[in-house]
Structures are given as structure tokens and as C-alpha cells.
mmCIF file of C-alpha atoms and ligand atoms in Angstrom:
data_model
loop_
_atom_site.group_PDB
_atom_site.id
_atom_site.type_symbol
_atom_site.label_atom_id
_atom_site.label_comp_id
_atom_site.label_asym_id
_atom_site.label_seq_id
_atom_site.Cartn_x
_atom_site.Cartn_y
_atom_site.Cartn_z
ATOM 1 C CA MET A 1 19.154 -0.305 -22.759
ATOM 2 C CA ILE A 2 17.396 -1.802 -19.888
ATOM 3 C CA LEU A 3 14.739 0.090 -17.901
ATOM 4 C CA VAL A 4 14.783 -0.742 -14.256
ATOM 5 C CA MET A 5 11.472 0.320 -12.606
ATOM 6 C CA GLY A 6 11.934 0.582 -8.868
ATOM 7 C CA GLY A 7 15.825 0.750 -9.324
ATOM 8 C CA ALA A 8 16.305 2.832 -6.325
ATOM 9 C CA GLY A 9 14.981 0.239 -3.740
ATOM 10 C CA TYR A 10 16.874 -2.653 -2.152
ATOM 11 C CA ILE A 11 17.024 -5.386 -4.659
ATOM 12 C CA GLY A 12 16.528 -2.939 -7.766
ATOM 13 C CA SER A 13 19.694 -0.880 -6.809
ATOM 14 C CA HIS A 14 21.999 -3.936 -6.566
ATOM 15 C CA THR A 15 20.579 -5.098 -9.857
ATOM 16 C CA VAL A 16 21.340 -1.793 -11.503
ATOM 17 C CA ARG A 17 24.913 -1.966 -10.281
ATOM 18 C CA HIS A 18 25.191 -5.429 -11.523
ATOM 19 C CA LEU A 19 23.848 -4.600 -14.987
ATOM 20 C CA LEU A 20 26.327 -1.687 -15.362
ATOM 21 C CA ASP A 21 29.253 -3.808 -14.179
ATOM 22 C CA ASN A 22 28.341 -6.219 -16.927
ATOM 23 C CA GLY A 23 28.266 -3.601 -19.703
ATOM 24 C CA TYR A 24 24.606 -2.796 -19.987
ATOM 25 C CA ASP A 25 23.141 0.729 -20.482
ATOM 26 C CA VAL A 26 20.605 1.357 -17.556
ATOM 27 C CA VAL A 27 17.897 3.744 -16.993
ATOM 28 C CA VAL A 28 16.356 3.762 -13.397
ATOM 29 C CA ALA A 29 12.963 5.073 -12.966
ATOM 30 C CA ASP A 30 11.530 5.243 -9.288
ATOM 31 C CA ASN A 31 8.883 7.455 -7.473
ATOM 32 C CA LEU A 32 11.381 7.445 -4.418
ATOM 33 C CA ILE A 33 8.604 6.682 -2.046
ATOM 34 C CA TYR A 34 10.509 3.795 -0.518
ATOM 35 C CA GLY A 35 13.688 4.173 -2.785
ATOM 36 C CA HIS A 36 16.807 5.958 -1.960
ATOM 37 C CA ARG A 37 18.154 8.414 -4.800
ATOM 38 C CA GLU A 38 21.724 7.710 -3.094
ATOM 39 C CA ALA A 39 21.289 3.932 -3.886
ATOM 40 C CA VAL A 40 21.379 4.633 -7.678
ATOM 41 C CA ASP A 41 24.598 4.225 -9.258
ATOM 42 C CA GLU A 42 25.804 7.333 -10.754
ATOM 43 C CA ARG A 43 26.536 5.461 -14.206
ATOM 44 C CA ALA A 44 22.843 5.032 -14.597
ATOM 45 C CA LYS A 45 20.385 7.498 -15.967
ATOM 46 C CA PHE A 46 17.720 8.532 -13.319
ATOM 47 C CA VAL A 47 14.097 9.442 -13.921
ATOM 48 C CA HIS A 48 11.452 10.186 -11.521
ATOM 49 C CA ALA A 49 8.261 8.341 -12.644
ATOM 50 C CA ASP A 50 5.336 6.715 -10.968
ATOM 51 C CA LEU A 51 3.599 3.605 -12.189
ATOM 52 C CA LEU A 52 0.122 5.558 -11.387
ATOM 53 C CA ASP A 53 1.218 8.529 -13.612
ATOM 54 C CA ARG A 54 0.613 7.275 -17.254
ATOM 55 C CA LEU A 55 2.051 10.486 -18.563
ATOM 56 C CA SER A 56 5.388 9.821 -16.613
ATOM 57 C CA LEU A 57 5.615 6.328 -18.211
ATOM 58 C CA GLU A 58 4.700 7.501 -21.709
ATOM 59 C CA ASN A 59 7.533 10.019 -21.562
ATOM 60 C CA LEU A 60 9.945 7.503 -20.143
ATOM 61 C CA PHE A 61 9.496 5.144 -23.246
ATOM 62 C CA LYS A 62 9.455 8.111 -25.581
ATOM 63 C CA ASN A 63 12.793 9.582 -24.357
ATOM 64 C CA ASN A 64 14.634 6.307 -24.007
ATOM 65 C CA LYS A 65 15.327 3.540 -26.370
ATOM 66 C CA ILE A 66 14.339 0.640 -24.149
ATOM 67 C CA ASP A 67 14.991 -2.994 -25.050
ATOM 68 C CA ALA A 68 13.684 -4.617 -21.932
ATOM 69 C CA VAL A 69 12.210 -3.820 -18.506
ATOM 70 C CA ILE A 70 13.080 -5.331 -15.059
ATOM 71 C CA HIS A 71 10.150 -4.503 -12.686
ATOM 72 C CA PHE A 72 10.824 -4.014 -9.095
ATOM 73 C CA ALA A 73 8.351 -1.211 -8.389
ATOM 74 C CA ALA A 74 5.950 -2.375 -5.794
ATOM 75 C CA PHE A 75 4.720 -1.984 -2.195
ATOM 76 C CA ALA A 76 5.850 -4.904 -0.193
ATOM 77 C CA TYR A 77 4.786 -4.835 3.385
ATOM 78 C CA VAL A 78 2.560 -7.765 4.036
ATOM 79 C CA GLY A 79 0.967 -6.372 7.200
ATOM 80 C CA GLU A 80 0.235 -2.959 5.449
ATOM 81 C CA SER A 81 -1.426 -4.795 2.572
ATOM 82 C CA VAL A 82 -3.857 -6.463 4.985
ATOM 83 C CA GLY A 83 -4.874 -3.162 6.443
ATOM 84 C CA GLU A 84 -4.681 -1.156 3.094
ATOM 85 C CA PRO A 85 -5.390 -3.497 0.392
ATOM 86 C CA GLU A 86 -6.552 -0.635 -2.043
ATOM 87 C CA LYS A 87 -3.070 0.961 -1.935
ATOM 88 C CA TYR A 88 -1.582 -2.510 -3.009
ATOM 89 C CA TYR A 89 -4.009 -3.406 -5.724
ATOM 90 C CA TYR A 90 -3.681 0.193 -7.234
ATOM 91 C CA ASN A 91 0.078 0.394 -7.029
ATOM 92 C CA ASN A 92 1.272 -3.183 -7.668
ATOM 93 C CA VAL A 93 -1.672 -4.364 -10.082
ATOM 94 C CA ILE A 94 -2.910 -1.462 -11.862
ATOM 95 C CA GLY A 95 0.590 0.280 -11.868
ATOM 96 C CA THR A 96 1.881 -2.842 -13.612
ATOM 97 C CA VAL A 97 -1.098 -2.654 -16.156
ATOM 98 C CA ASN A 98 0.117 0.789 -16.896
ATOM 99 C CA LEU A 99 3.586 -0.234 -17.285
ATOM 100 C CA LEU A 100 2.738 -2.846 -19.697
ATOM 101 C CA HIS A 101 0.579 -0.573 -21.756
ATOM 102 C CA ALA A 102 3.447 1.962 -22.164
ATOM 103 C CA MET A 103 5.748 -0.971 -23.122
ATOM 104 C CA LEU A 104 3.476 -2.374 -25.688
ATOM 105 C CA THR A 105 2.569 1.035 -27.085
ATOM 106 C CA HIS A 106 6.305 1.515 -27.874
ATOM 107 C CA GLY A 107 6.959 -2.038 -29.024
ATOM 108 C CA VAL A 108 8.857 -3.207 -25.813
ATOM 109 C CA LYS A 109 7.896 -6.917 -25.274
ATOM 110 C CA LYS A 110 10.365 -8.150 -22.633
ATOM 111 C CA ILE A 111 9.887 -7.988 -18.901
ATOM 112 C CA VAL A 112 11.585 -9.517 -15.797
ATOM 113 C CA PHE A 113 9.501 -9.234 -12.733
ATOM 114 C CA SER A 114 9.842 -9.538 -8.997
ATOM 115 C CA SER A 115 7.567 -12.068 -7.755
ATOM 116 C CA THR A 116 7.625 -13.809 -4.434
ATOM 117 C CA CYS A 117 7.490 -16.888 -2.641
ATOM 118 C CA ALA A 118 4.585 -15.326 -0.797
ATOM 119 C CA THR A 119 2.323 -16.450 -3.910
ATOM 120 C CA TYR A 120 2.561 -20.064 -2.558
ATOM 121 C CA GLY A 121 0.713 -19.185 0.643
ATOM 122 C CA GLU A 122 0.910 -21.898 3.410
ATOM 123 C CA PRO A 123 3.315 -24.690 2.084
ATOM 124 C CA GLN A 124 1.945 -28.026 1.395
ATOM 125 C CA TYR A 125 5.589 -29.492 1.148
ATOM 126 C CA THR A 126 9.329 -28.409 1.343
ATOM 127 C CA PRO A 127 11.272 -27.672 -0.593
ATOM 128 C CA ILE A 128 8.838 -25.612 -2.723
ATOM 129 C CA ASP A 129 8.981 -26.067 -6.565
ATOM 130 C CA GLU A 130 7.324 -23.932 -9.032
ATOM 131 C CA LYS A 131 4.579 -26.534 -9.456
ATOM 132 C CA HIS A 132 3.526 -25.934 -5.851
ATOM 133 C CA GLN A 133 -0.235 -24.504 -5.660
ATOM 134 C CA GLN A 134 -0.438 -20.749 -5.572
ATOM 135 C CA ALA A 135 -2.933 -19.770 -2.816
ATOM 136 C CA PRO A 136 -1.520 -16.555 -1.309
ATOM 137 C CA ILE A 137 -2.642 -15.731 2.035
ATOM 138 C CA ASN A 138 -2.477 -12.006 1.939
ATOM 139 C CA PRO A 139 -3.248 -9.111 -0.396
ATOM 140 C CA TYR A 140 0.565 -8.393 -1.050
ATOM 141 C CA GLY A 141 0.855 -12.024 -2.288
ATOM 142 C CA ARG A 142 -2.324 -11.956 -4.186
ATOM 143 C CA THR A 143 -1.138 -8.793 -6.053
ATOM 144 C CA LYS A 144 1.962 -10.771 -7.168
ATOM 145 C CA LEU A 145 0.024 -13.761 -8.275
ATOM 146 C CA MET A 146 -2.452 -11.519 -10.186
ATOM 147 C CA ILE A 147 0.518 -10.035 -12.218
ATOM 148 C CA GLU A 148 1.878 -13.330 -12.975
ATOM 149 C CA GLN A 149 -1.547 -14.333 -14.432
ATOM 150 C CA ILE A 150 -1.728 -10.995 -16.353
ATOM 151 C CA PHE A 151 1.670 -11.819 -18.010
ATOM 152 C CA ALA A 152 0.235 -15.217 -19.229
ATOM 153 C CA ASP A 153 -2.798 -13.465 -20.837
ATOM 154 C CA TYR A 154 -0.497 -10.744 -22.389
ATOM 155 C CA GLU A 155 1.798 -13.480 -23.868
ATOM 156 C CA ARG A 156 -1.149 -15.141 -25.604
ATOM 157 C CA ALA A 157 -2.682 -11.856 -26.790
ATOM 158 C CA TYR A 158 0.241 -9.551 -27.423
ATOM 159 C CA GLY A 159 3.473 -11.890 -27.500
ATOM 160 C CA LEU A 160 4.722 -10.442 -24.173
ATOM 161 C CA GLU A 161 8.052 -12.260 -23.065
ATOM 162 C CA HIS A 162 8.107 -12.516 -19.554
ATOM 163 C CA ILE A 163 9.887 -14.146 -16.657
ATOM 164 C CA ALA A 164 8.650 -13.882 -12.982
ATOM 165 C CA LEU A 165 11.476 -14.495 -10.387
ATOM 166 C CA ARG A 166 9.883 -15.705 -6.942
ATOM 167 C CA TYR A 167 12.219 -14.780 -4.337
ATOM 168 C CA PHE A 168 12.567 -16.268 -0.994
ATOM 169 C CA ASN A 169 14.047 -14.111 1.658
ATOM 170 C CA ALA A 170 16.274 -11.388 0.258
ATOM 171 C CA ALA A 171 19.122 -10.731 2.404
ATOM 172 C CA GLY A 172 22.848 -9.116 2.867
ATOM 173 C CA CYS A 173 24.241 -5.972 1.224
ATOM 174 C CA SER A 174 26.794 -5.335 -1.630
ATOM 175 C CA ALA A 175 30.150 -6.804 -0.836
ATOM 176 C CA ASP A 176 31.928 -3.376 -0.715
ATOM 177 C CA SER A 177 29.157 -1.938 1.487
ATOM 178 C CA LYS A 178 28.556 0.990 -0.961
ATOM 179 C CA ILE A 179 24.769 0.167 -1.122
ATOM 180 C CA GLY A 180 22.534 -1.991 1.188
ATOM 181 C CA GLU A 181 19.301 -2.483 2.876
ATOM 182 C CA SER A 182 17.327 0.377 4.220
ATOM 183 C CA HIS A 183 13.745 0.070 4.848
ATOM 184 C CA THR A 184 11.457 2.490 6.954
ATOM 185 C CA PRO A 185 9.815 0.934 8.683
ATOM 186 C CA GLU A 186 12.364 -2.028 8.993
ATOM 187 C CA THR A 187 10.498 -5.299 9.472
ATOM 188 C CA HIS A 188 12.996 -7.967 8.228
ATOM 189 C CA LEU A 189 14.727 -10.128 10.684
ATOM 190 C CA ILE A 190 18.494 -9.829 9.834
ATOM 191 C CA PRO A 191 18.643 -5.919 9.719
ATOM 192 C CA LEU A 192 16.497 -6.043 12.946
ATOM 193 C CA VAL A 193 18.985 -8.520 14.531
ATOM 194 C CA LEU A 194 21.957 -6.490 13.595
ATOM 195 C CA GLN A 195 20.326 -3.356 14.700
ATOM 196 C CA ALA A 196 19.712 -4.771 18.160
ATOM 197 C CA ILE A 197 23.423 -5.878 18.472
ATOM 198 C CA GLY A 198 24.429 -2.439 17.391
ATOM 199 C CA GLY A 199 22.244 -0.806 19.963
ATOM 200 C CA LYS A 200 19.989 0.839 17.760
ATOM 201 C CA ARG A 201 17.041 -1.123 19.195
ATOM 202 C CA LYS A 202 16.230 -2.520 22.358
ATOM 203 C CA ASP A 203 16.175 -6.115 21.426
ATOM 204 C CA ILE A 204 14.927 -8.642 18.917
ATOM 205 C CA LYS A 205 11.633 -10.243 19.363
ATOM 206 C CA VAL A 206 11.625 -13.949 18.125
ATOM 207 C CA PHE A 207 8.167 -14.637 16.793
ATOM 208 C CA GLY A 208 7.315 -18.081 18.152
ATOM 209 C CA THR A 209 9.626 -20.576 19.699
ATOM 210 C CA ASP A 210 6.995 -23.562 19.683
ATOM 211 C CA TYR A 211 6.969 -24.331 15.827
ATOM 212 C CA ASP A 212 7.409 -27.922 14.706
ATOM 213 C CA THR A 213 11.114 -27.303 13.709
ATOM 214 C CA PRO A 214 14.304 -28.465 15.371
ATOM 215 C CA ASP A 215 14.659 -25.439 17.652
ATOM 216 C CA GLY A 216 11.193 -24.391 17.646
ATOM 217 C CA THR A 217 11.603 -21.141 15.581
ATOM 218 C CA CYS A 218 10.875 -20.530 11.857
ATOM 219 C CA ILE A 219 13.025 -21.772 9.068
ATOM 220 C CA ARG A 220 13.452 -19.515 6.011
ATOM 221 C CA ASP A 221 15.723 -19.450 2.980
ATOM 222 C CA TYR A 222 17.936 -16.525 2.869
ATOM 223 C CA ILE A 223 19.285 -15.644 -0.576
ATOM 224 C CA HIS A 224 22.037 -12.836 -0.982
ATOM 225 C CA VAL A 225 20.985 -9.730 -2.773
ATOM 226 C CA GLU A 226 23.920 -9.937 -5.186
ATOM 227 C CA ASP A 227 22.780 -13.515 -6.056
ATOM 228 C CA LEU A 228 19.411 -12.093 -6.918
ATOM 229 C CA ALA A 229 20.935 -9.362 -9.027
ATOM 230 C CA LEU A 230 22.846 -11.979 -11.068
ATOM 231 C CA ALA A 231 19.740 -13.886 -11.763
ATOM 232 C CA HIS A 232 17.975 -10.986 -13.015
ATOM 233 C CA ARG A 233 20.552 -10.389 -15.631
ATOM 234 C CA LEU A 234 20.490 -13.963 -16.580
ATOM 235 C CA ALA A 235 16.749 -13.632 -16.906
ATOM 236 C CA VAL A 236 17.063 -10.730 -19.116
ATOM 237 C CA GLU A 237 19.348 -12.594 -21.311
ATOM 238 C CA LYS A 238 16.859 -15.610 -21.513
ATOM 239 C CA LEU A 239 13.734 -13.604 -22.534
ATOM 240 C CA GLY A 240 12.470 -14.690 -25.762
ATOM 241 C CA THR A 241 13.476 -18.444 -25.221
ATOM 242 C CA TYR A 242 11.625 -18.937 -21.904
ATOM 243 C CA ASN A 243 8.233 -17.453 -20.476
ATOM 244 C CA GLY A 244 7.205 -18.410 -16.901
ATOM 245 C CA CYS A 245 8.176 -18.169 -13.348
ATOM 246 C CA ILE A 246 11.437 -19.429 -11.582
ATOM 247 C CA ASN A 247 12.166 -19.632 -7.966
ATOM 248 C CA LEU A 248 15.213 -17.907 -6.276
ATOM 249 C CA GLY A 249 16.338 -19.353 -3.136
ATOM 250 C CA THR A 250 19.538 -21.195 -1.975
ATOM 251 C CA GLY A 251 17.549 -24.181 -1.027
ATOM 252 C CA ILE A 252 18.989 -24.018 2.492
ATOM 253 C CA GLY A 253 16.914 -23.421 5.430
ATOM 254 C CA THR A 254 17.927 -21.288 8.398
ATOM 255 C CA SER A 255 16.039 -20.931 11.620
ATOM 256 C CA VAL A 256 15.550 -17.512 13.496
ATOM 257 C CA LYS A 257 17.739 -18.780 16.338
ATOM 258 C CA GLU A 258 20.324 -19.691 13.835
ATOM 259 C CA ILE A 259 20.446 -16.299 12.286
ATOM 260 C CA ILE A 260 20.783 -14.672 15.744
ATOM 261 C CA THR A 261 23.734 -17.044 16.625
ATOM 262 C CA ALA A 262 25.334 -16.422 13.373
ATOM 263 C CA ALA A 263 25.084 -12.611 13.657
ATOM 264 C CA GLU A 264 26.665 -12.733 17.140
ATOM 265 C CA GLU A 265 29.569 -14.615 15.737
ATOM 266 C CA VAL A 266 30.003 -12.294 12.710
ATOM 267 C CA SER A 267 29.629 -9.269 14.967
ATOM 268 C CA GLY A 268 31.395 -10.721 18.031
ATOM 269 C CA LYS A 269 28.636 -9.155 20.347
ATOM 270 C CA LYS A 270 25.513 -10.501 21.982
ATOM 271 C CA CYS A 271 22.235 -9.924 20.572
ATOM 272 C CA PRO A 272 19.481 -8.840 23.148
ATOM 273 C CA THR A 273 16.610 -11.341 22.593
ATOM 274 C CA GLU A 274 13.099 -11.666 23.838
ATOM 275 C CA TYR A 275 10.874 -14.571 23.130
ATOM 276 C CA ALA A 276 7.504 -13.314 21.683
ATOM 277 C CA PRO A 277 4.175 -14.973 20.399
ATOM 278 C CA ARG A 278 4.109 -16.143 16.917
ATOM 279 C CA ARG A 279 3.426 -13.490 14.146
ATOM 280 C CA PRO A 280 0.110 -14.436 12.300
ATOM 281 C CA GLY A 281 0.493 -15.870 8.920
ATOM 282 C CA ASP A 282 3.938 -17.153 9.372
ATOM 283 C CA PRO A 283 4.438 -20.838 8.109
ATOM 284 C CA ALA A 284 7.036 -22.968 10.173
ATOM 285 C CA ARG A 285 9.236 -23.590 7.175
ATOM 286 C CA LEU A 286 9.928 -22.071 3.771
ATOM 287 C CA PHE A 287 12.704 -23.057 1.433
ATOM 288 C CA ALA A 288 13.085 -23.307 -2.194
ATOM 289 C CA ASP A 289 13.722 -26.069 -4.737
ATOM 290 C CA ASN A 290 16.105 -24.044 -6.996
ATOM 291 C CA THR A 291 16.459 -26.695 -9.627
ATOM 292 C CA LYS A 292 14.814 -24.540 -12.332
ATOM 293 C CA ALA A 293 16.893 -21.547 -11.788
ATOM 294 C CA LYS A 294 20.104 -23.644 -12.152
ATOM 295 C CA GLU A 295 18.725 -25.418 -15.302
ATOM 296 C CA ILE A 296 17.032 -22.454 -17.113
ATOM 297 C CA LEU A 297 19.272 -19.460 -16.156
ATOM 298 C CA GLY A 298 22.449 -21.297 -15.456
ATOM 299 C CA TRP A 299 22.325 -19.679 -12.104
ATOM 300 C CA GLN A 300 24.329 -20.769 -9.164
ATOM 301 C CA PRO A 301 24.269 -18.764 -5.699
ATOM 302 C CA LYS A 302 27.605 -17.538 -4.750
ATOM 303 C CA TYR A 303 26.582 -17.124 -1.137
ATOM 304 C CA THR A 304 25.660 -20.386 0.691
ATOM 305 C CA ASP A 305 27.009 -19.701 4.178
ATOM 306 C CA ILE A 306 24.519 -17.621 6.192
ATOM 307 C CA LYS A 307 27.568 -15.985 8.076
ATOM 308 C CA ASP A 308 28.906 -14.728 4.703
ATOM 309 C CA ILE A 309 25.649 -13.338 3.947
ATOM 310 C CA ILE A 310 25.238 -11.689 7.420
ATOM 311 C CA LYS A 311 28.810 -10.242 7.274
ATOM 312 C CA THR A 312 27.886 -8.138 4.118
ATOM 313 C CA ALA A 313 24.790 -6.815 5.982
ATOM 314 C CA TRP A 314 26.956 -6.155 9.245
ATOM 315 C CA ASP A 315 29.496 -4.275 7.363
ATOM 316 C CA TRP A 316 26.772 -2.047 5.933
ATOM 317 C CA GLU A 317 24.891 -1.724 9.231
ATOM 318 C CA ILE A 318 28.031 -0.343 10.998
ATOM 319 C CA ASN A 319 28.791 2.311 8.134
ATOM 320 C CA ARG A 320 25.322 2.753 6.399
ATOM 321 C CA LYS A 321 25.134 5.596 4.165
ATOM 322 C CA TYR A 322 21.199 5.928 3.950
HETATM 323 N N1 UDP B 401 11.090 -12.652 12.558
HETATM 324 C C1 UDP B 401 11.190 -12.566 14.138
HETATM 325 N N2 UDP B 401 11.315 -11.339 14.709
HETATM 326 C C2 UDP B 401 11.262 -10.079 13.967
HETATM 327 C C3 UDP B 401 11.162 -10.181 12.522
HETATM 328 C C4 UDP B 401 11.025 -11.582 11.790
HETATM 329 O O1 UDP B 401 11.364 -13.439 14.761
HETATM 330 O O2 UDP B 401 11.420 -9.011 14.338
HETATM 331 C C5 UDP B 401 10.807 -13.985 12.076
HETATM 332 C C6 UDP B 401 9.595 -14.120 11.257
HETATM 333 O O3 UDP B 401 8.649 -14.671 12.064
HETATM 334 C C7 UDP B 401 10.046 -15.060 10.107
HETATM 335 C C8 UDP B 401 11.555 -14.796 9.832
HETATM 336 O O4 UDP B 401 11.863 -14.066 11.238
HETATM 337 O O5 UDP B 401 9.983 -16.464 10.667
HETATM 338 C C9 UDP B 401 11.925 -13.916 8.641
HETATM 339 O O6 UDP B 401 10.847 -12.785 8.903
HETATM 340 P P1 UDP B 401 10.898 -11.585 7.860
HETATM 341 O O7 UDP B 401 9.953 -10.733 8.155
HETATM 342 O O8 UDP B 401 12.555 -11.029 7.758
HETATM 343 O O9 UDP B 401 10.702 -12.139 6.377
HETATM 344 P P2 UDP B 401 9.415 -13.003 5.877
HETATM 345 O O10 UDP B 401 9.796 -14.586 6.050
HETATM 346 O O11 UDP B 401 8.197 -12.720 6.646
HETATM 347 O O12 UDP B 401 9.356 -12.673 4.326
#
């Protein structure tokens, strides 16, 4: 049985469905602070648990025969992490130490972890490979880097088997629109653009049009959430033969203006757009070298056309369930 910590969240809930579709037994644990109970597939067992409540973790491992853990449970708002670092160090770092304690107490040594390209900080070159220096520029990125470092120490001391997946920009929703992206507050570009198109927001503010990129707006690597889900299953299946970190991105860069144009084409509607100043801490371009994911996991993204990714998000946006 696989324990998915944070399985009621955006990427977690898509991974849960993918695991179930591929024959795995799944127990989902979530504190439902940011997660959605409706996002959890009814084929999975659900347990209310919190990383900071060691008794709830202890019970989770006592009551379920867990073979491996996929750990998504984290706070992930970069801006909030700057204003409230304690919240991030407690939940993300201490919470993960608690989870590892419960795992090791019960003889569970396998973990796949949600890391992030935010651990690289300001890019020194692109595409970014896993050898790129790690110098995160905000507390959120630092919590994820610390956890990667904790894994290496636990591997040496306790034989932990670990893979940290460093995501670039997760995007899109399940192809059948059953589950999707729902954050409060929403800060991500694609859902905000679609909400502006759908009239739920006044407009989209483009943060900076004077970057050193072909159209002056920031370039990111948008990877479909179902491609992320697939990579998590492949990573679970690789645990024990490989320890370390793997980038997950398509390797394709798309600018903010290109996202808006693609969303207009997919929806057939105009996006009310305002140009605004740069957002602090945003590098001009970020995209992945995904060679390692292909070589080690045998992973290949199915979604490489940004319009196909946005189409799944638009289908969800116009008929969202939570
Ligand atoms: N962005 C924007 N307007 C918004 C939100 C985001 O122009 O309202 C830009 C942001 O500056 C970045 C890109 O869209 O270049 C992706 O931002 P997002 O917050 O979705 O992801 P991040 O790259 O920060 O993880």
C-alpha cells in the first residue's frame, strides 16, 4: 500500500488517481487545510492526519500496511513564506522529520518527495539540469532544499531510499475534468488567466514586460499535472535502485504573453490584460533539462503543446467542482 501524504491537494490528488488506475492500493492522509476532501478518489482510503501531530502519524503507520510514501504535504506560497517563515519551517521541515520518524519506526524506508525548481534560485544557465547550484532565494525554496539534504543524511544513517522530484510549473487538470486545480488564494498564472477570461476576475496583470526575453515577459516550463502523476508512480517503482533528485519539466519554455494568447485561442474569448511591474524574485527564464527523468524513470511527458495543457484547465474552470 502506498501512503500519499497531502493526497487531497492539486498534484497529490491527480497522483492518487493515477496510482489507483494502475492497480495500487492507496491511503491518503491530509490535514485538509489547503486540500479538498472532494478531490480524493473514493477508491482510496482517507485518513485525517497532520505532519505536526506525531500521534496521528503514528496511528497512520500502525493501522495501515504501508510499503512506500509519496510526500506532497507542504505549504507552497512563496510570498507567504517570506512573511511567515516559521509556518514554513515548522510544517515543511519539522513536519517531514516527523514523517520520517514515523516511517522508520515502522520499518518503512521508501519515500518520493515533491521538491521544486525553486531550490535552484536565480538560474545561472538554462536549461537547468540537476547539477545546477542550489541557492534558493526564499524560505519556501529553502525548506525544500533542507529536506533534500535531510534525505541524504538519513540514507547514510538509516538506509532511507528517496527520490526528490523537482517540479517546474505544474499546470492543467485531469483530462476528464473530474479533479483539477483549486487554490485559495490562487496565485498561478494559468488559472488566473482563465478566471479573467471567464469573467471571475477583472483582468490578468502581466508582471513585467521588460525582461530580456523575445516578447519581454517571463518564460516558464509548464508541465501537465498528469505527467507529474505518472512520474511519481515511476519514481516509486525505482526506489531502492536510485537515490537522489530528478527534474520534472517538459524542457519547453513558454512566455506569459504566449500563455495568454494560447488561453484566448483555447477559450475563443479575449483575456482582459493589464501590464504591471515585475514581481520581486521572478527570474526571466526557467526551464528544465529533463534528460535525467527520461533516462532514470523512463518518463516521457504526454503533454508538450501548451494549448493541450490549457484546454484541460479551461474544461475544469468552466465546470469546476470545488
Ligand atoms: N505571472 C503574471 N501574473 C500573475 C501571476 C503570474 O504575470 O498574476 C507570471 C509570473 O511573473 C511568472 C509566471 O507568470 O513569470 C508564472 O508564475 P506562477 O506564479 O504561475 O508560477 P511561478 O513561476 O512563480 O512558480
